[in-house]
């Protein structure tokens, strides 16, 4: 069976692993998923993300980050643009998540970047997801 929304699958697997308090998870790999995982790592929402090549598409091993109180650093992770309803924004309409405390991940002509980087570069694009 083909997957219609691999980004939603990635976010759901992360959400489920956090709910089950797993220290890490493995997801099927792709370039877009690697970029989303890279941004989550840069922003401090996950500890590590490593791509492993295999005979097929490869896998991404994601190590989740928890606070000392065993509470996840990720409170909410949500898909914004869906296959049935794509959400595109211009450079002046880039969303600000929780007044800058959260992060929106965008797919732009400059690559997959955060909302703050998109404002800095003055580019718009497709809003993939929001995390806080």
PDB file of N, CA and C in Angstrom, residues 40-129:
ATOM      1  N   UNK A  40      14.180  19.691  13.552  1.00  0.00           N
ATOM      2  CA  UNK A  40      13.770  19.358  14.924  1.00  0.00           C
ATOM      3  C   UNK A  40      14.993  19.238  15.838  1.00  0.00           C
ATOM      4  N   UNK A  41      16.085  18.688  15.305  1.00  0.00           N
ATOM      5  CA  UNK A  41      17.315  18.561  16.087  1.00  0.00           C
ATOM      6  C   UNK A  41      17.947  19.932  16.329  1.00  0.00           C
ATOM      7  N   UNK A  42      18.022  20.764  15.289  1.00  0.00           N
ATOM      8  CA  UNK A  42      18.611  22.097  15.425  1.00  0.00           C
ATOM      9  C   UNK A  42      17.842  22.964  16.414  1.00  0.00           C
ATOM     10  N   UNK A  43      16.524  22.806  16.449  1.00  0.00           N
ATOM     11  CA  UNK A  43      15.694  23.606  17.335  1.00  0.00           C
ATOM     12  C   UNK A  43      15.617  23.033  18.748  1.00  0.00           C
ATOM     13  N   UNK A  44      16.203  21.848  18.974  1.00  0.00           N
ATOM     14  CA  UNK A  44      16.271  21.276  20.315  1.00  0.00           C
ATOM     15  C   UNK A  44      15.072  20.440  20.719  1.00  0.00           C
ATOM     16  N   UNK A  45      14.259  20.010  19.762  1.00  0.00           N
ATOM     17  CA  UNK A  45      13.095  19.193  20.093  1.00  0.00           C
ATOM     18  C   UNK A  45      13.416  17.712  20.164  1.00  0.00           C
ATOM     19  N   UNK A  46      14.476  17.290  19.481  1.00  0.00           N
ATOM     20  CA  UNK A  46      14.934  15.903  19.574  1.00  0.00           C
ATOM     21  C   UNK A  46      16.437  15.913  19.840  1.00  0.00           C
ATOM     22  N   UNK A  47      16.959  14.815  20.362  1.00  0.00           N
ATOM     23  CA  UNK A  47      18.376  14.729  20.676  1.00  0.00           C
ATOM     24  C   UNK A  47      19.217  14.463  19.442  1.00  0.00           C
ATOM     25  N   UNK A  48      18.783  13.505  18.615  1.00  0.00           N
ATOM     26  CA  UNK A  48      19.585  13.137  17.451  1.00  0.00           C
ATOM     27  C   UNK A  48      18.698  12.520  16.380  1.00  0.00           C
ATOM     28  N   UNK A  49      19.138  12.639  15.142  1.00  0.00           N
ATOM     29  CA  UNK A  49      18.473  11.996  14.015  1.00  0.00           C
ATOM     30  C   UNK A  49      19.554  11.511  13.069  1.00  0.00           C
ATOM     31  N   UNK A  50      19.581  10.208  12.816  1.00  0.00           N
ATOM     32  CA  UNK A  50      20.627   9.633  11.967  1.00  0.00           C
ATOM     33  C   UNK A  50      19.990   8.817  10.848  1.00  0.00           C
ATOM     34  N   UNK A  51      20.411   9.102   9.616  1.00  0.00           N
ATOM     35  CA  UNK A  51      19.925   8.369   8.449  1.00  0.00           C
ATOM     36  C   UNK A  51      20.818   7.168   8.209  1.00  0.00           C
ATOM     37  N   UNK A  52      20.195   6.005   8.012  1.00  0.00           N
ATOM     38  CA  UNK A  52      20.926   4.781   7.714  1.00  0.00           C
ATOM     39  C   UNK A  52      20.451   4.256   6.371  1.00  0.00           C
ATOM     40  N   UNK A  53      21.404   4.057   5.465  1.00  0.00           N
ATOM     41  CA  UNK A  53      21.065   3.557   4.123  1.00  0.00           C
ATOM     42  C   UNK A  53      20.938   2.036   4.180  1.00  0.00           C
ATOM     43  N   UNK A  54      19.915   1.516   3.511  1.00  0.00           N
ATOM     44  CA  UNK A  54      19.766   0.069   3.378  1.00  0.00           C
ATOM     45  C   UNK A  54      19.408  -0.242   1.923  1.00  0.00           C
ATOM     46  N   UNK A  55      18.958  -1.441   1.649  1.00  0.00           N
ATOM     47  CA  UNK A  55      18.657  -1.847   0.270  1.00  0.00           C
ATOM     48  C   UNK A  55      17.477  -1.086  -0.328  1.00  0.00           C
ATOM     49  N   UNK A  56      16.593  -0.589   0.522  1.00  0.00           N
ATOM     50  CA  UNK A  56      15.394   0.087   0.034  1.00  0.00           C
ATOM     51  C   UNK A  56      15.573   1.601   0.119  1.00  0.00           C
ATOM     52  N   UNK A  57      14.752   2.261   0.915  1.00  0.00           N
ATOM     53  CA  UNK A  57      14.786   3.714   0.980  1.00  0.00           C
ATOM     54  C   UNK A  57      15.591   4.240   2.154  1.00  0.00           C
ATOM     55  N   UNK A  58      16.037   3.378   3.017  1.00  0.00           N
ATOM     56  CA  UNK A  58      16.784   3.807   4.185  1.00  0.00           C
ATOM     57  C   UNK A  58      15.860   4.063   5.362  1.00  0.00           C
ATOM     58  N   UNK A  59      16.446   4.278   6.540  1.00  0.00           N
ATOM     59  CA  UNK A  59      15.669   4.563   7.740  1.00  0.00           C
ATOM     60  C   UNK A  59      16.287   5.734   8.481  1.00  0.00           C
ATOM     61  N   UNK A  60      15.467   6.390   9.269  1.00  0.00           N
ATOM     62  CA  UNK A  60      15.929   7.486  10.120  1.00  0.00           C
ATOM     63  C   UNK A  60      15.689   7.060  11.556  1.00  0.00           C
ATOM     64  N   UNK A  61      16.753   7.047  12.358  1.00  0.00           N
ATOM     65  CA  UNK A  61      16.620   6.738  13.786  1.00  0.00           C
ATOM     66  C   UNK A  61      16.589   8.062  14.527  1.00  0.00           C
ATOM     67  N   UNK A  62      15.494   8.327  15.222  1.00  0.00           N
ATOM     68  CA  UNK A  62      15.291   9.582  15.941  1.00  0.00           C
ATOM     69  C   UNK A  62      15.327   9.307  17.431  1.00  0.00           C
ATOM     70  N   UNK A  63      16.204  10.036  18.141  1.00  0.00           N
ATOM     71  CA  UNK A  63      16.260   9.932  19.604  1.00  0.00           C
ATOM     72  C   UNK A  63      15.471  11.100  20.186  1.00  0.00           C
ATOM     73  N   UNK A  64      14.444  10.761  20.943  1.00  0.00           N
ATOM     74  CA  UNK A  64      13.571  11.777  21.515  1.00  0.00           C
ATOM     75  C   UNK A  64      14.208  12.435  22.723  1.00  0.00           C
ATOM     76  N   UNK A  65      13.794  13.652  23.005  1.00  0.00           N
ATOM     77  CA  UNK A  65      14.368  14.418  24.109  1.00  0.00           C
ATOM     78  C   UNK A  65      13.310  14.588  25.197  1.00  0.00           C
ATOM     79  N   UNK A  66      13.709  14.267  26.425  1.00  0.00           N
ATOM     80  CA  UNK A  66      12.820  14.397  27.578  1.00  0.00           C
ATOM     81  C   UNK A  66      13.464  15.295  28.626  1.00  0.00           C
ATOM     82  N   UNK A  67      12.626  16.019  29.362  1.00  0.00           N
ATOM     83  CA  UNK A  67      13.098  16.852  30.471  1.00  0.00           C
ATOM     84  C   UNK A  67      13.436  15.938  31.649  1.00  0.00           C
ATOM     85  N   UNK A  68      14.167  16.438  32.659  1.00  0.00           N
ATOM     86  CA  UNK A  68      14.483  15.602  33.827  1.00  0.00           C
ATOM     87  C   UNK A  68      13.245  15.029  34.528  1.00  0.00           C
ATOM     88  N   UNK A  69      12.101  15.707  34.392  1.00  0.00           N
ATOM     89  CA  UNK A  69      10.868  15.221  35.013  1.00  0.00           C
ATOM     90  C   UNK A  69      10.166  14.158  34.159  1.00  0.00           C
ATOM     91  N   UNK A  70      10.870  13.605  33.153  1.00  0.00           N
ATOM     92  CA  UNK A  70      10.362  12.568  32.247  1.00  0.00           C
ATOM     93  C   UNK A  70       9.251  13.075  31.328  1.00  0.00           C
ATOM     94  N   UNK A  71       9.111  14.400  31.211  1.00  0.00           N
ATOM     95  CA  UNK A  71       8.117  14.988  30.326  1.00  0.00           C
ATOM     96  C   UNK A  71       8.792  15.332  29.011  1.00  0.00           C
ATOM     97  N   UNK A  72       8.119  15.071  27.910  1.00  0.00           N
ATOM     98  CA  UNK A  72       8.696  15.313  26.596  1.00  0.00           C
ATOM     99  C   UNK A  72       8.893  16.801  26.331  1.00  0.00           C
ATOM    100  N   UNK A  73       9.940  17.111  25.580  1.00  0.00           N
ATOM    101  CA  UNK A  73      10.193  18.492  25.180  1.00  0.00           C
ATOM    102  C   UNK A  73       9.134  18.931  24.171  1.00  0.00           C
ATOM    103  N   UNK A  74       8.657  18.006  23.349  1.00  0.00           N
ATOM    104  CA  UNK A  74       7.614  18.305  22.368  1.00  0.00           C
ATOM    105  C   UNK A  74       6.254  18.193  23.052  1.00  0.00           C
ATOM    106  N   UNK A  75       5.559  19.326  23.171  1.00  0.00           N
ATOM    107  CA  UNK A  75       4.221  19.339  23.754  1.00  0.00           C
ATOM    108  C   UNK A  75       3.182  19.039  22.692  1.00  0.00           C
ATOM    109  N   UNK A  76       3.368  19.633  21.506  1.00  0.00           N
ATOM    110  CA  UNK A  76       2.412  19.465  20.425  1.00  0.00           C
ATOM    111  C   UNK A  76       3.162  19.461  19.098  1.00  0.00           C
ATOM    112  N   UNK A  77       2.844  18.513  18.241  1.00  0.00           N
ATOM    113  CA  UNK A  77       3.421  18.455  16.904  1.00  0.00           C
ATOM    114  C   UNK A  77       2.268  18.172  15.954  1.00  0.00           C
ATOM    115  N   UNK A  78       2.047  19.089  14.980  1.00  0.00           N
ATOM    116  CA  UNK A  78       0.832  19.028  14.176  1.00  0.00           C
ATOM    117  C   UNK A  78       1.129  19.301  12.711  1.00  0.00           C
ATOM    118  N   UNK A  79       0.508  18.530  11.838  1.00  0.00           N
ATOM    119  CA  UNK A  79       0.627  18.729  10.390  1.00  0.00           C
ATOM    120  C   UNK A  79      -0.277  19.881  10.003  1.00  0.00           C
ATOM    121  N   UNK A  80       0.223  20.849   9.247  1.00  0.00           N
ATOM    122  CA  UNK A  80      -0.578  22.002   8.832  1.00  0.00           C
ATOM    123  C   UNK A  80      -1.084  21.799   7.409  1.00  0.00           C
ATOM    124  N   UNK A  81      -0.184  21.607   6.462  1.00  0.00           N
ATOM    125  CA  UNK A  81      -0.545  21.432   5.065  1.00  0.00           C
ATOM    126  C   UNK A  81      -0.766  19.943   4.803  1.00  0.00           C
ATOM    127  N   UNK A  82      -1.942  19.602   4.330  1.00  0.00           N
ATOM    128  CA  UNK A  82      -2.284  18.202   4.092  1.00  0.00           C
ATOM    129  C   UNK A  82      -2.460  17.966   2.594  1.00  0.00           C
ATOM    130  N   UNK A  83      -2.413  16.710   2.138  1.00  0.00           N
ATOM    131  CA  UNK A  83      -2.584  16.458   0.702  1.00  0.00           C
ATOM    132  C   UNK A  83      -3.904  16.987   0.145  1.00  0.00           C
ATOM    133  N   UNK A  84      -4.964  16.970   0.931  1.00  0.00           N
ATOM    134  CA  UNK A  84      -6.262  17.452   0.472  1.00  0.00           C
ATOM    135  C   UNK A  84      -6.426  18.948   0.566  1.00  0.00           C
ATOM    136  N   UNK A  85      -5.595  19.610   1.363  1.00  0.00           N
ATOM    137  CA  UNK A  85      -5.704  21.055   1.564  1.00  0.00           C
ATOM    138  C   UNK A  85      -4.314  21.619   1.844  1.00  0.00           C
ATOM    139  N   UNK A  86      -3.602  21.944   0.791  1.00  0.00           N
ATOM    140  CA  UNK A  86      -2.258  22.505   0.939  1.00  0.00           C
ATOM    141  C   UNK A  86      -2.348  23.937   1.479  1.00  0.00           C
ATOM    142  N   UNK A  87      -1.403  24.298   2.347  1.00  0.00           N
ATOM    143  CA  UNK A  87      -1.375  25.636   2.928  1.00  0.00           C
ATOM    144  C   UNK A  87      -0.086  26.315   2.495  1.00  0.00           C
ATOM    145  N   UNK A  88      -0.231  27.334   1.662  1.00  0.00           N
ATOM    146  CA  UNK A  88       0.908  28.110   1.199  1.00  0.00           C
ATOM    147  C   UNK A  88       0.807  29.518   1.770  1.00  0.00           C
ATOM    148  N   UNK A  89       1.953  30.109   2.117  1.00  0.00           N
ATOM    149  CA  UNK A  89       1.964  31.463   2.652  1.00  0.00           C
ATOM    150  C   UNK A  89       3.018  32.286   1.915  1.00  0.00           C
ATOM    151  N   UNK A  90       2.757  33.573   1.843  1.00  0.00           N
ATOM    152  CA  UNK A  90       3.737  34.494   1.280  1.00  0.00           C
ATOM    153  C   UNK A  90       4.758  34.874   2.335  1.00  0.00           C
ATOM    154  N   UNK A  91       5.766  35.611   1.937  1.00  0.00           N
ATOM    155  CA  UNK A  91       6.843  35.967   2.868  1.00  0.00           C
ATOM    156  C   UNK A  91       6.347  36.825   4.029  1.00  0.00           C
ATOM    157  N   UNK A  92       5.306  37.636   3.806  1.00  0.00           N
ATOM    158  CA  UNK A  92       4.796  38.488   4.877  1.00  0.00           C
ATOM    159  C   UNK A  92       3.741  37.798   5.739  1.00  0.00           C
ATOM    160  N   UNK A  93       3.301  36.612   5.340  1.00  0.00           N
ATOM    161  CA  UNK A  93       2.262  35.885   6.081  1.00  0.00           C
ATOM    162  C   UNK A  93       2.775  34.627   6.774  1.00  0.00           C
ATOM    163  N   UNK A  94       4.079  34.497   6.947  1.00  0.00           N
ATOM    164  CA  UNK A  94       4.651  33.308   7.598  1.00  0.00           C
ATOM    165  C   UNK A  94       4.151  33.259   9.044  1.00  0.00           C
ATOM    166  N   UNK A  95       3.558  32.126   9.470  1.00  0.00           N
ATOM    167  CA  UNK A  95       2.972  32.054  10.813  1.00  0.00           C
ATOM    168  C   UNK A  95       4.011  32.105  11.931  1.00  0.00           C
ATOM    169  N   UNK A  96       3.597  32.672  13.053  1.00  0.00           N
ATOM    170  CA  UNK A  96       4.426  32.720  14.255  1.00  0.00           C
ATOM    171  C   UNK A  96       3.740  31.812  15.277  1.00  0.00           C
ATOM    172  N   UNK A  97       4.387  30.735  15.675  1.00  0.00           N
ATOM    173  CA  UNK A  97       3.798  29.744  16.577  1.00  0.00           C
ATOM    174  C   UNK A  97       4.077  30.142  18.031  1.00  0.00           C
ATOM    175  N   UNK A  98       3.026  30.248  18.817  1.00  0.00           N
ATOM    176  CA  UNK A  98       3.109  30.643  20.237  1.00  0.00           C
ATOM    177  C   UNK A  98       3.972  31.892  20.439  1.00  0.00           C
ATOM    178  N   UNK A  99       3.757  32.884  19.564  1.00  0.00           N
ATOM    179  CA  UNK A  99       4.493  34.146  19.655  1.00  0.00           C
ATOM    180  C   UNK A  99       6.006  33.957  19.588  1.00  0.00           C
ATOM    181  N   UNK A 100       6.448  32.962  18.841  1.00  0.00           N
ATOM    182  CA  UNK A 100       7.874  32.725  18.658  1.00  0.00           C
ATOM    183  C   UNK A 100       8.452  31.638  19.537  1.00  0.00           C
ATOM    184  N   UNK A 101       7.667  31.092  20.463  1.00  0.00           N
ATOM    185  CA  UNK A 101       8.170  30.013  21.327  1.00  0.00           C
ATOM    186  C   UNK A 101       8.166  28.670  20.597  1.00  0.00           C
ATOM    187  N   UNK A 102       7.265  28.501  19.637  1.00  0.00           N
ATOM    188  CA  UNK A 102       7.207  27.293  18.835  1.00  0.00           C
ATOM    189  C   UNK A 102       7.856  27.513  17.488  1.00  0.00           C
ATOM    190  N   UNK A 103       7.815  26.494  16.641  1.00  0.00           N
ATOM    191  CA  UNK A 103       8.454  26.554  15.331  1.00  0.00           C
ATOM    192  C   UNK A 103       7.484  26.041  14.276  1.00  0.00           C
ATOM    193  N   UNK A 104       7.404  26.768  13.164  1.00  0.00           N
ATOM    194  CA  UNK A 104       6.706  26.270  11.984  1.00  0.00           C
ATOM    195  C   UNK A 104       7.785  25.842  10.995  1.00  0.00           C
ATOM    196  N   UNK A 105       7.610  24.698  10.369  1.00  0.00           N
ATOM    197  CA  UNK A 105       8.578  24.201   9.383  1.00  0.00           C
ATOM    198  C   UNK A 105       7.966  24.392   8.002  1.00  0.00           C
ATOM    199  N   UNK A 106       8.700  25.081   7.131  1.00  0.00           N
ATOM    200  CA  UNK A 106       8.220  25.404   5.792  1.00  0.00           C
ATOM    201  C   UNK A 106       9.092  24.776   4.720  1.00  0.00           C
ATOM    202  N   UNK A 107       8.456  24.408   3.621  1.00  0.00           N
ATOM    203  CA  UNK A 107       9.181  23.964   2.440  1.00  0.00           C
ATOM    204  C   UNK A 107       9.169  25.135   1.463  1.00  0.00           C
ATOM    205  N   UNK A 108      10.346  25.695   1.195  1.00  0.00           N
ATOM    206  CA  UNK A 108      10.444  26.891   0.370  1.00  0.00           C
ATOM    207  C   UNK A 108      11.381  26.643  -0.809  1.00  0.00           C
ATOM    208  N   UNK A 109      11.552  27.673  -1.623  1.00  0.00           N
ATOM    209  CA  UNK A 109      12.499  27.583  -2.738  1.00  0.00           C
ATOM    210  C   UNK A 109      13.936  27.559  -2.225  1.00  0.00           C
ATOM    211  N   UNK A 110      14.153  27.961  -0.986  1.00  0.00           N
ATOM    212  CA  UNK A 110      15.477  27.934  -0.354  1.00  0.00           C
ATOM    213  C   UNK A 110      15.710  26.651   0.432  1.00  0.00           C
ATOM    214  N   UNK A 111      14.774  25.706   0.349  1.00  0.00           N
ATOM    215  CA  UNK A 111      14.882  24.446   1.073  1.00  0.00           C
ATOM    216  C   UNK A 111      13.883  24.378   2.211  1.00  0.00           C
ATOM    217  N   UNK A 112      14.026  23.380   3.053  1.00  0.00           N
ATOM    218  CA  UNK A 112      13.148  23.212   4.215  1.00  0.00           C
ATOM    219  C   UNK A 112      13.754  24.027   5.358  1.00  0.00           C
ATOM    220  N   UNK A 113      13.001  25.035   5.818  1.00  0.00           N
ATOM    221  CA  UNK A 113      13.512  25.963   6.831  1.00  0.00           C
ATOM    222  C   UNK A 113      12.446  26.266   7.879  1.00  0.00           C
ATOM    223  N   UNK A 114      12.867  26.935   8.952  1.00  0.00           N
ATOM    224  CA  UNK A 114      11.946  27.336  10.014  1.00  0.00           C
ATOM    225  C   UNK A 114      11.266  28.645   9.647  1.00  0.00           C
ATOM    226  N   UNK A 115      10.239  28.993  10.410  1.00  0.00           N
ATOM    227  CA  UNK A 115       9.509  30.231  10.159  1.00  0.00           C
ATOM    228  C   UNK A 115      10.386  31.463  10.352  1.00  0.00           C
ATOM    229  N   UNK A 116      11.241  31.447  11.360  1.00  0.00           N
ATOM    230  CA  UNK A 116      12.104  32.608  11.609  1.00  0.00           C
ATOM    231  C   UNK A 116      13.122  32.795  10.481  1.00  0.00           C
ATOM    232  N   UNK A 117      13.663  31.691   9.980  1.00  0.00           N
ATOM    233  CA  UNK A 117      14.612  31.763   8.864  1.00  0.00           C
ATOM    234  C   UNK A 117      13.900  32.249   7.594  1.00  0.00           C
ATOM    235  N   UNK A 118      12.629  31.839   7.392  1.00  0.00           N
ATOM    236  CA  UNK A 118      11.859  32.281   6.230  1.00  0.00           C
ATOM    237  C   UNK A 118      11.614  33.792   6.295  1.00  0.00           C
ATOM    238  N   UNK A 119      11.318  34.311   7.490  1.00  0.00           N
ATOM    239  CA  UNK A 119      11.138  35.759   7.639  1.00  0.00           C
ATOM    240  C   UNK A 119      12.441  36.495   7.364  1.00  0.00           C
ATOM    241  N   UNK A 120      13.541  35.926   7.855  1.00  0.00           N
ATOM    242  CA  UNK A 120      14.863  36.524   7.651  1.00  0.00           C
ATOM    243  C   UNK A 120      15.223  36.568   6.158  1.00  0.00           C
ATOM    244  N   UNK A 121      14.946  35.468   5.433  1.00  0.00           N
ATOM    245  CA  UNK A 121      15.249  35.384   4.007  1.00  0.00           C
ATOM    246  C   UNK A 121      14.166  36.024   3.130  1.00  0.00           C
ATOM    247  N   UNK A 122      13.043  36.413   3.761  1.00  0.00           N
ATOM    248  CA  UNK A 122      11.903  36.997   3.048  1.00  0.00           C
ATOM    249  C   UNK A 122      11.372  36.081   1.942  1.00  0.00           C
ATOM    250  N   UNK A 123      11.127  34.810   2.329  1.00  0.00           N
ATOM    251  CA  UNK A 123      10.546  33.841   1.404  1.00  0.00           C
ATOM    252  C   UNK A 123       9.310  33.200   2.030  1.00  0.00           C
ATOM    253  N   UNK A 124       8.399  32.772   1.193  1.00  0.00           N
ATOM    254  CA  UNK A 124       7.216  32.040   1.635  1.00  0.00           C
ATOM    255  C   UNK A 124       7.293  30.624   1.111  1.00  0.00           C
ATOM    256  N   UNK A 125       6.257  29.856   1.372  1.00  0.00           N
ATOM    257  CA  UNK A 125       6.240  28.481   0.880  1.00  0.00           C
ATOM    258  C   UNK A 125       5.132  27.692   1.509  1.00  0.00           C
ATOM    259  N   UNK A 126       5.249  26.368   1.480  1.00  0.00           N
ATOM    260  CA  UNK A 126       4.246  25.485   2.050  1.00  0.00           C
ATOM    261  C   UNK A 126       4.564  25.244   3.525  1.00  0.00           C
ATOM    262  N   UNK A 127       3.569  25.470   4.394  1.00  0.00           N
ATOM    263  CA  UNK A 127       3.738  25.238   5.826  1.00  0.00           C
ATOM    264  C   UNK A 127       3.534  23.753   6.084  1.00  0.00           C
ATOM    265  N   UNK A 128       4.630  23.029   6.387  1.00  0.00           N
ATOM    266  CA  UNK A 128       4.538  21.581   6.578  1.00  0.00           C
ATOM    267  C   UNK A 128       3.933  21.228   7.930  1.00  0.00           C
ATOM    268  N   UNK A 129       4.488  21.798   9.012  1.00  0.00           N
ATOM    269  CA  UNK A 129       4.006  21.437  10.344  1.00  0.00           C
ATOM    270  C   UNK A 129       4.356  22.527  11.360  1.00  0.00           C
TER     271      UNK A 129
END
